[in-house]
Tab-separated table of C-alpha atoms in Angstrom:
chain	number	residue	atom	x	y	z
A	1	MET	CA	65.761	88.138	97.007
A	2	ASN	CA	64.431	91.719	97.100
A	3	LYS	CA	61.834	93.335	94.839
A	4	LEU	CA	64.418	93.647	92.050
A	5	GLY	CA	65.374	89.982	92.267
A	6	ILE	CA	68.778	90.863	93.728
A	7	GLU	CA	70.390	88.900	96.511
A	8	LYS	CA	71.228	90.762	99.722
A	9	MET	CA	74.534	92.528	99.145
A	10	ASP	CA	77.137	94.181	101.309
A	11	PHE	CA	79.453	97.000	100.239
A	12	LYS	CA	81.925	94.675	98.535
A	13	SER	CA	79.243	93.020	96.383
A	14	LEU	CA	77.261	96.197	95.663
A	15	VAL	CA	80.257	97.869	93.986
A	16	PRO	CA	80.788	95.125	91.355
A	17	PHE	CA	77.009	94.932	90.854
A	18	ILE	CA	76.862	98.636	89.948
A	19	SER	CA	80.078	98.347	87.922
A	20	ASN	CA	78.607	95.478	85.920
A	21	GLU	CA	75.251	97.212	85.417
A	22	PHE	CA	77.044	100.266	83.969
A	23	LYS	CA	79.975	98.368	82.442
A	24	ARG	CA	79.585	99.900	78.989
A	25	TYR	CA	80.579	103.226	80.547
A	26	PHE	CA	83.476	101.778	82.557
A	27	SER	CA	85.076	99.698	79.797
A	28	LYS	CA	86.294	100.276	76.251
A	29	ASN	CA	88.017	98.321	73.500
A	30	ILE	CA	91.385	100.065	73.317
A	31	LYS	CA	94.955	98.935	72.668
A	32	ALA	CA	96.930	101.021	75.131
A	33	LEU	CA	96.831	103.380	78.095
A	34	TYR	CA	99.483	106.072	78.538
A	35	HIS	CA	100.948	107.506	81.711
A	36	TYR	CA	102.383	111.009	81.330
A	37	THR	CA	105.359	111.984	83.445
A	38	HIS	CA	108.849	113.480	83.128
A	39	LEU	CA	112.205	111.728	82.743
A	40	ASP	CA	112.752	111.302	86.494
A	41	GLY	CA	109.255	109.827	86.841
A	42	ALA	CA	109.826	107.402	83.977
A	43	LEU	CA	113.123	106.263	85.517
A	44	GLY	CA	111.385	105.463	88.794
A	45	ILE	CA	108.438	103.654	87.214
A	46	ILE	CA	110.537	101.462	84.911
A	47	SER	CA	113.485	100.809	87.252
A	48	LYS	CA	111.522	100.282	90.465
A	49	LYS	CA	108.198	99.106	88.947
A	50	THR	CA	106.519	101.647	91.179
A	51	PHE	CA	103.874	104.317	90.600
A	52	TRP	CA	103.222	107.268	92.869
A	53	ALA	CA	99.525	107.785	93.559
A	54	SER	CA	99.038	111.517	94.284
A	55	HIS	CA	96.475	113.031	96.649
A	56	ILE	CA	93.465	114.063	94.568
A	57	LYS	CA	93.051	117.434	96.337
A	58	PHE	CA	96.503	118.549	95.191
A	59	MET	CA	96.266	117.512	91.542
A	60	ASN	CA	96.138	119.853	88.537
A	61	ASP	CA	92.387	120.474	88.649
A	62	SER	CA	91.277	121.933	91.983
A	63	LYS	CA	87.780	120.425	91.493
A	64	GLU	CA	89.041	116.873	90.918
A	65	TYR	CA	86.836	115.409	93.652
A	66	SER	CA	84.359	118.162	94.509
A	67	HIS	CA	82.561	117.863	91.155
A	68	GLY	CA	81.317	114.332	91.852
A	69	LEU	CA	80.489	115.239	95.437
A	70	GLU	CA	78.391	118.206	94.293
A	71	VAL	CA	76.495	116.028	91.801
A	72	CYS	CA	75.793	113.507	94.563
A	73	GLU	CA	74.763	116.097	97.160
A	74	ASN	CA	72.288	117.727	94.755
A	75	ILE	CA	70.566	114.376	94.208
A	76	VAL	CA	70.452	113.483	97.912
A	77	LYS	CA	69.210	116.946	98.955
A	78	LYS	CA	66.433	116.830	96.357
A	79	LEU	CA	65.290	113.394	97.555
A	80	ILE	CA	65.353	114.514	101.206
A	81	ASN	CA	63.225	117.585	100.465
A	82	GLU	CA	60.631	115.457	98.664
A	83	LEU	CA	60.054	113.196	101.674
A	84	PRO	CA	57.852	113.945	104.718
A	85	MET	CA	59.647	114.748	107.969
A	86	ASP	CA	58.514	111.529	109.659
A	87	ASN	CA	59.425	109.242	106.756
A	88	PRO	CA	62.201	106.777	107.774
A	89	ARG	CA	63.751	107.117	104.326
A	90	ARG	CA	64.286	110.825	104.984
A	91	SER	CA	66.246	110.278	108.213
A	92	TYR	CA	68.187	107.501	106.461
A	93	LEU	CA	69.180	109.806	103.582
A	94	GLU	CA	70.023	112.617	105.973
A	95	GLU	CA	72.484	110.297	107.683
A	96	VAL	CA	74.001	109.302	104.333
A	97	PHE	CA	74.317	113.005	103.447
A	98	THR	CA	75.998	113.808	106.779
A	99	ILE	CA	78.532	111.011	106.312
A	100	LEU	CA	79.327	112.212	102.781
A	101	GLU	CA	79.909	115.748	104.055
A	102	GLU	CA	82.059	114.631	106.981
A	103	GLN	CA	83.888	111.781	105.273
A	104	ASP	CA	87.482	111.398	106.432
A	105	THR	CA	88.781	109.564	103.371
A	106	ASP	CA	91.962	110.664	101.615
A	107	ILE	CA	91.933	109.712	97.928
A	108	PHE	CA	95.060	109.058	95.879
A	109	VAL	CA	95.133	108.683	92.105
A	110	VAL	CA	97.390	107.388	89.327
A	111	SER	CA	96.231	108.782	85.981
A	112	PHE	CA	96.360	107.238	82.499
A	113	CYS	CA	95.184	108.557	79.132
A	114	GLU	CA	93.918	106.847	75.974
A	115	SER	CA	96.084	109.183	73.854
A	116	GLY	CA	99.861	109.166	74.087
A	117	ASP	CA	100.549	112.551	72.505
A	118	LEU	CA	98.149	115.168	73.857
A	119	LEU	CA	99.177	118.790	74.411
A	120	SER	CA	97.062	119.303	77.531
A	121	GLN	CA	98.658	116.250	79.134
A	122	TRP	CA	102.191	117.382	78.302
A	123	ARG	CA	101.436	120.728	79.902
A	124	GLY	CA	99.798	119.220	82.961
A	125	TYR	CA	102.171	116.380	83.819
A	126	SER	CA	105.632	117.102	82.424
A	127	ARG	CA	105.436	120.508	84.181
A	128	SER	CA	108.003	122.326	81.986
A	129	GLN	CA	110.417	119.398	82.355
A	130	TYR	CA	111.299	116.923	79.651
A	131	GLY	CA	108.099	114.962	79.260
A	132	ILE	CA	107.560	111.326	78.394
A	133	SER	CA	104.445	109.190	78.075
A	134	ILE	CA	104.729	105.470	78.799
A	135	GLY	CA	102.368	103.319	76.756
A	136	PHE	CA	101.082	100.149	78.427
A	137	ASP	CA	99.348	97.316	76.611
A	138	TYR	CA	95.748	97.613	77.800
A	139	THR	CA	94.949	93.900	78.070
A	140	SER	CA	98.231	93.068	79.767
A	141	LEU	CA	97.666	95.789	82.363
A	142	PHE	CA	95.165	93.465	83.982
A	143	ASP	CA	97.886	90.840	84.450
A	144	ILE	CA	99.581	93.414	86.664
A	145	SER	CA	98.802	93.740	90.346
A	146	PHE	CA	99.273	97.211	91.794
A	147	GLN	CA	99.650	95.967	95.338
A	148	LEU	CA	99.213	97.620	98.713
A	149	SER	CA	98.831	95.420	101.776
A	150	GLU	CA	96.676	92.551	100.476
A	151	GLN	CA	94.724	94.668	98.002
A	152	SER	CA	95.126	94.835	94.219
A	153	PHE	CA	94.134	97.816	92.073
A	154	PHE	CA	93.375	98.231	88.376
A	155	PRO	CA	92.703	101.189	86.041
A	156	ARG	CA	89.078	102.348	85.737
A	157	LYS	CA	87.604	104.646	83.103
A	158	VAL	CA	86.643	108.203	84.098
A	159	ILE	CA	83.061	109.278	83.269
A	160	TYR	CA	82.490	112.811	81.972
A	161	ASP	CA	78.773	112.597	81.165
A	162	GLN	CA	76.908	114.122	84.118
A	163	LYS	CA	73.660	112.340	83.235
A	164	VAL	CA	75.435	108.995	83.556
A	165	GLN	CA	77.039	110.123	86.822
A	166	GLU	CA	73.590	110.997	88.181
A	167	ARG	CA	72.147	107.657	87.047
A	168	ILE	CA	74.880	105.731	88.878
A	169	ILE	CA	74.380	107.666	92.122
A	170	ARG	CA	70.603	107.425	91.877
A	171	ARG	CA	70.812	103.667	91.294
A	172	ILE	CA	72.918	103.182	94.442
A	173	ILE	CA	70.461	105.255	96.465
A	174	ASP	CA	67.445	103.446	95.005
A	175	LEU	CA	68.868	100.071	96.042
A	176	ALA	CA	69.556	101.428	99.517
A	177	LEU	CA	66.042	102.860	99.904
A	178	ILE	CA	64.491	99.568	98.789
A	179	SER	CA	66.394	97.878	101.608
A	180	VAL	CA	64.890	100.437	104.031
A	181	GLU	CA	61.354	99.765	102.762
A	182	MET	CA	61.760	96.001	103.016
A	183	SER	CA	63.259	95.994	106.482
A	184	SER	CA	61.135	96.286	109.590
A	185	MET	CA	64.242	96.624	111.764
A	186	GLN	CA	67.699	97.040	110.205
A	187	PRO	CA	68.145	97.840	106.461
A	188	ASP	CA	70.548	95.711	104.426
A	189	TYR	CA	72.810	98.702	103.878
A	190	ALA	CA	73.846	100.938	106.747
A	191	PRO	CA	74.115	104.627	105.743
A	192	LYS	CA	77.882	104.387	106.180
A	193	GLU	CA	78.042	101.531	103.647
A	194	VAL	CA	75.954	103.490	101.150
A	195	ALA	CA	78.214	106.536	101.548
A	196	ARG	CA	81.284	104.325	101.040
A	197	THR	CA	79.756	102.802	97.908
A	198	ILE	CA	79.041	106.253	96.469
A	199	GLY	CA	82.547	107.326	97.475
A	200	TYR	CA	83.987	104.447	95.462
A	201	PHE	CA	82.646	105.968	92.240
A	202	LEU	CA	82.969	109.717	92.917
A	203	PRO	CA	86.701	109.909	92.009
A	204	LEU	CA	85.737	108.601	88.558
A	205	PHE	CA	83.388	111.540	87.897
A	206	LYS	CA	84.814	114.628	86.183
A	207	ASP	CA	83.327	117.700	84.558
A	208	SER	CA	82.616	117.311	80.829
A	209	THR	CA	85.051	120.141	80.011
A	210	PHE	CA	87.891	117.681	80.723
A	211	SER	CA	86.589	114.989	78.343
A	212	GLU	CA	89.477	115.516	75.902
A	213	GLU	CA	91.733	113.841	78.459
A	214	LYS	CA	90.025	110.420	78.051
A	215	GLU	CA	91.376	109.565	81.469
A	216	TRP	CA	91.552	106.270	83.350
A	217	ARG	CA	92.455	106.060	87.039
A	218	ILE	CA	93.854	103.746	89.649
A	219	ILE	CA	92.338	104.895	92.943
A	220	VAL	CA	93.670	104.242	96.445
A	221	THR	CA	92.026	105.415	99.671
A	222	ASN	CA	93.165	106.060	103.222
A	223	SER	CA	90.554	106.507	105.923
A	224	LYS	CA	90.638	106.683	109.711
A	225	SER	CA	87.829	104.120	109.736
A	226	MET	CA	89.947	101.581	107.814
A	227	SER	CA	91.620	98.767	109.731
A	228	TYR	CA	94.979	99.730	108.197
A	229	GLN	CA	96.587	102.803	106.650
A	230	HIS	CA	98.691	102.867	103.490
A	231	HIS	CA	102.082	104.454	104.148
A	232	LEU	CA	102.070	108.159	103.329
A	233	ASN	CA	104.989	109.947	101.649
A	234	PHE	CA	105.590	113.597	100.755
A	235	ARG	CA	107.460	115.385	97.977
A	236	SER	CA	107.723	118.968	96.802
A	237	ARG	CA	106.210	120.005	93.477
A	238	ASP	CA	106.281	123.611	92.335
A	239	ASN	CA	104.683	125.598	95.183
A	240	ILE	CA	103.197	122.711	97.217
A	241	ILE	CA	104.131	119.702	99.334
A	242	LEU	CA	102.346	116.810	97.644
A	243	PRO	CA	101.200	113.707	99.613
A	244	TYR	CA	101.527	110.414	97.733
A	245	ILE	CA	101.445	106.644	98.167
A	246	GLU	CA	103.873	104.250	96.473
A	247	MET	CA	102.275	101.411	94.487
A	248	LYS	CA	104.545	98.489	93.688
A	249	MET	CA	103.680	96.525	90.555
A	250	HIS	CA	103.938	92.770	90.135
A	251	ASN	CA	103.428	90.902	86.861
A	252	LYS	CA	101.355	87.778	87.477
A	253	ALA	CA	102.386	86.285	84.095
A	254	LYS	CA	105.615	84.463	85.078
A	255	GLU	CA	106.847	84.169	81.485
A	256	ASN	CA	107.224	87.973	81.408
A	257	ASN	CA	109.940	87.918	84.091
A	258	ASN	CA	107.986	90.469	86.094
A	259	LYS	CA	108.482	93.068	83.353
A	260	LEU	CA	105.989	95.858	82.795
A	261	PRO	CA	103.737	95.527	79.709
A	262	ILE	CA	105.227	98.608	78.019
A	263	ASN	CA	104.446	98.756	74.292
A	264	GLN	CA	105.972	102.152	73.446
A	265	LEU	CA	107.396	105.392	74.829
A	266	ILE	CA	106.668	108.838	73.405
A	267	ILE	CA	109.105	111.704	73.971
A	268	GLY	CA	107.322	114.971	74.638
A	269	PRO	CA	107.781	118.269	72.776
A	270	SER	CA	111.160	119.896	73.415
A	271	GLY	CA	114.057	121.400	71.538
A	272	THR	CA	116.155	118.272	72.146
A	273	ASN	CA	113.645	115.446	71.769
A	274	GLU	CA	115.744	113.460	69.251
A	275	PHE	CA	118.750	113.569	71.599
A	276	THR	CA	116.487	112.679	74.527
A	277	ALA	CA	115.087	109.746	72.540
A	278	ARG	CA	118.586	108.313	72.029
A	279	SER	CA	119.303	108.428	75.743
A	280	VAL	CA	115.948	106.785	76.540
A	281	LYS	CA	116.632	104.048	74.005
A	282	TYR	CA	119.970	103.283	75.675
A	283	PHE	CA	118.294	103.179	79.100
A	284	LEU	CA	115.587	100.789	77.870
A	285	LYS	CA	118.160	98.504	76.258
A	286	ASN	CA	119.979	98.179	79.564
A	287	SER	CA	116.779	97.717	81.551
A	288	GLY	CA	115.408	94.724	79.638
A	289	TYR	CA	113.113	96.669	77.294
A	290	ALA	CA	115.286	96.815	74.151
A	291	SER	CA	112.350	95.956	71.836
A	292	VAL	CA	110.100	98.788	73.066
A	293	PRO	CA	109.662	101.338	70.246
A	294	ILE	CA	110.327	105.011	70.938
A	295	LYS	CA	108.458	107.802	69.188
A	296	VAL	CA	108.873	111.560	69.246
A	297	SER	CA	105.869	113.831	69.790
A	298	LYS	CA	104.329	115.314	66.654
A	299	ILE	CA	103.326	118.443	68.542
A	300	PRO	CA	105.544	121.427	67.601
A	301	TYR	CA	107.874	122.624	70.343
A	302	ARG	CA	107.385	126.266	71.408
């Protein structure tokens, strides 16, 4: 036990410890999560039970990842400057900071939203094509494994409050520094482990101006330091070539016949949404989802 009464933890146990300590920010009592896409995307997800996790640096917001990194770097820099040059905690934090700056991790994201009919989401994800949002039963989503190699992934809530973001980062660093103080030789957490722990949460930090999105994320990482690499694919989108990783879904509840927990589909704003809805209904009927209700967006088409 350390001074806080916490057992010695490695990276894998520190992440759930922080997640549990801040769980009221990472969880919410909701009924559904929605994934916005276009008709081709919906066909692939429902037919193949596969999501495409897109590289975070090529998503709609160019500061998707840099915001959290900037918040973290400001905290670490401030702590470094407050410590004497010969203090071991200073050299420890400097190493953490260097690893964060030079990290070689590629981050891939699948996005969900708490609202199924949001104008900003239609604009961002349907990309002038016929848009559709797929509603998933929130509780049942956790009976689904989004599998890569031997890992499973689940949606996590994005945090928009910068004060909470700073508290999470500071808490990780505080635990790490305590391990430095208590160790006469090797601290419990190597700087690389601390940087990896921080990196686990950074993709969940977004600027407060995006709070309307009420986003949740499934996050997948590729790193040269990992013992394996997830297979990388590429596709064109508008003016870029977008890297992505395929995530196959598997329903652990056998009585569901490996079906996705879809509770409704919403057809996005368009001049033909009623006609589109009829075609989607026919597709669902022939794909084993005949009971899934279909709604048409209430947002006026322009």
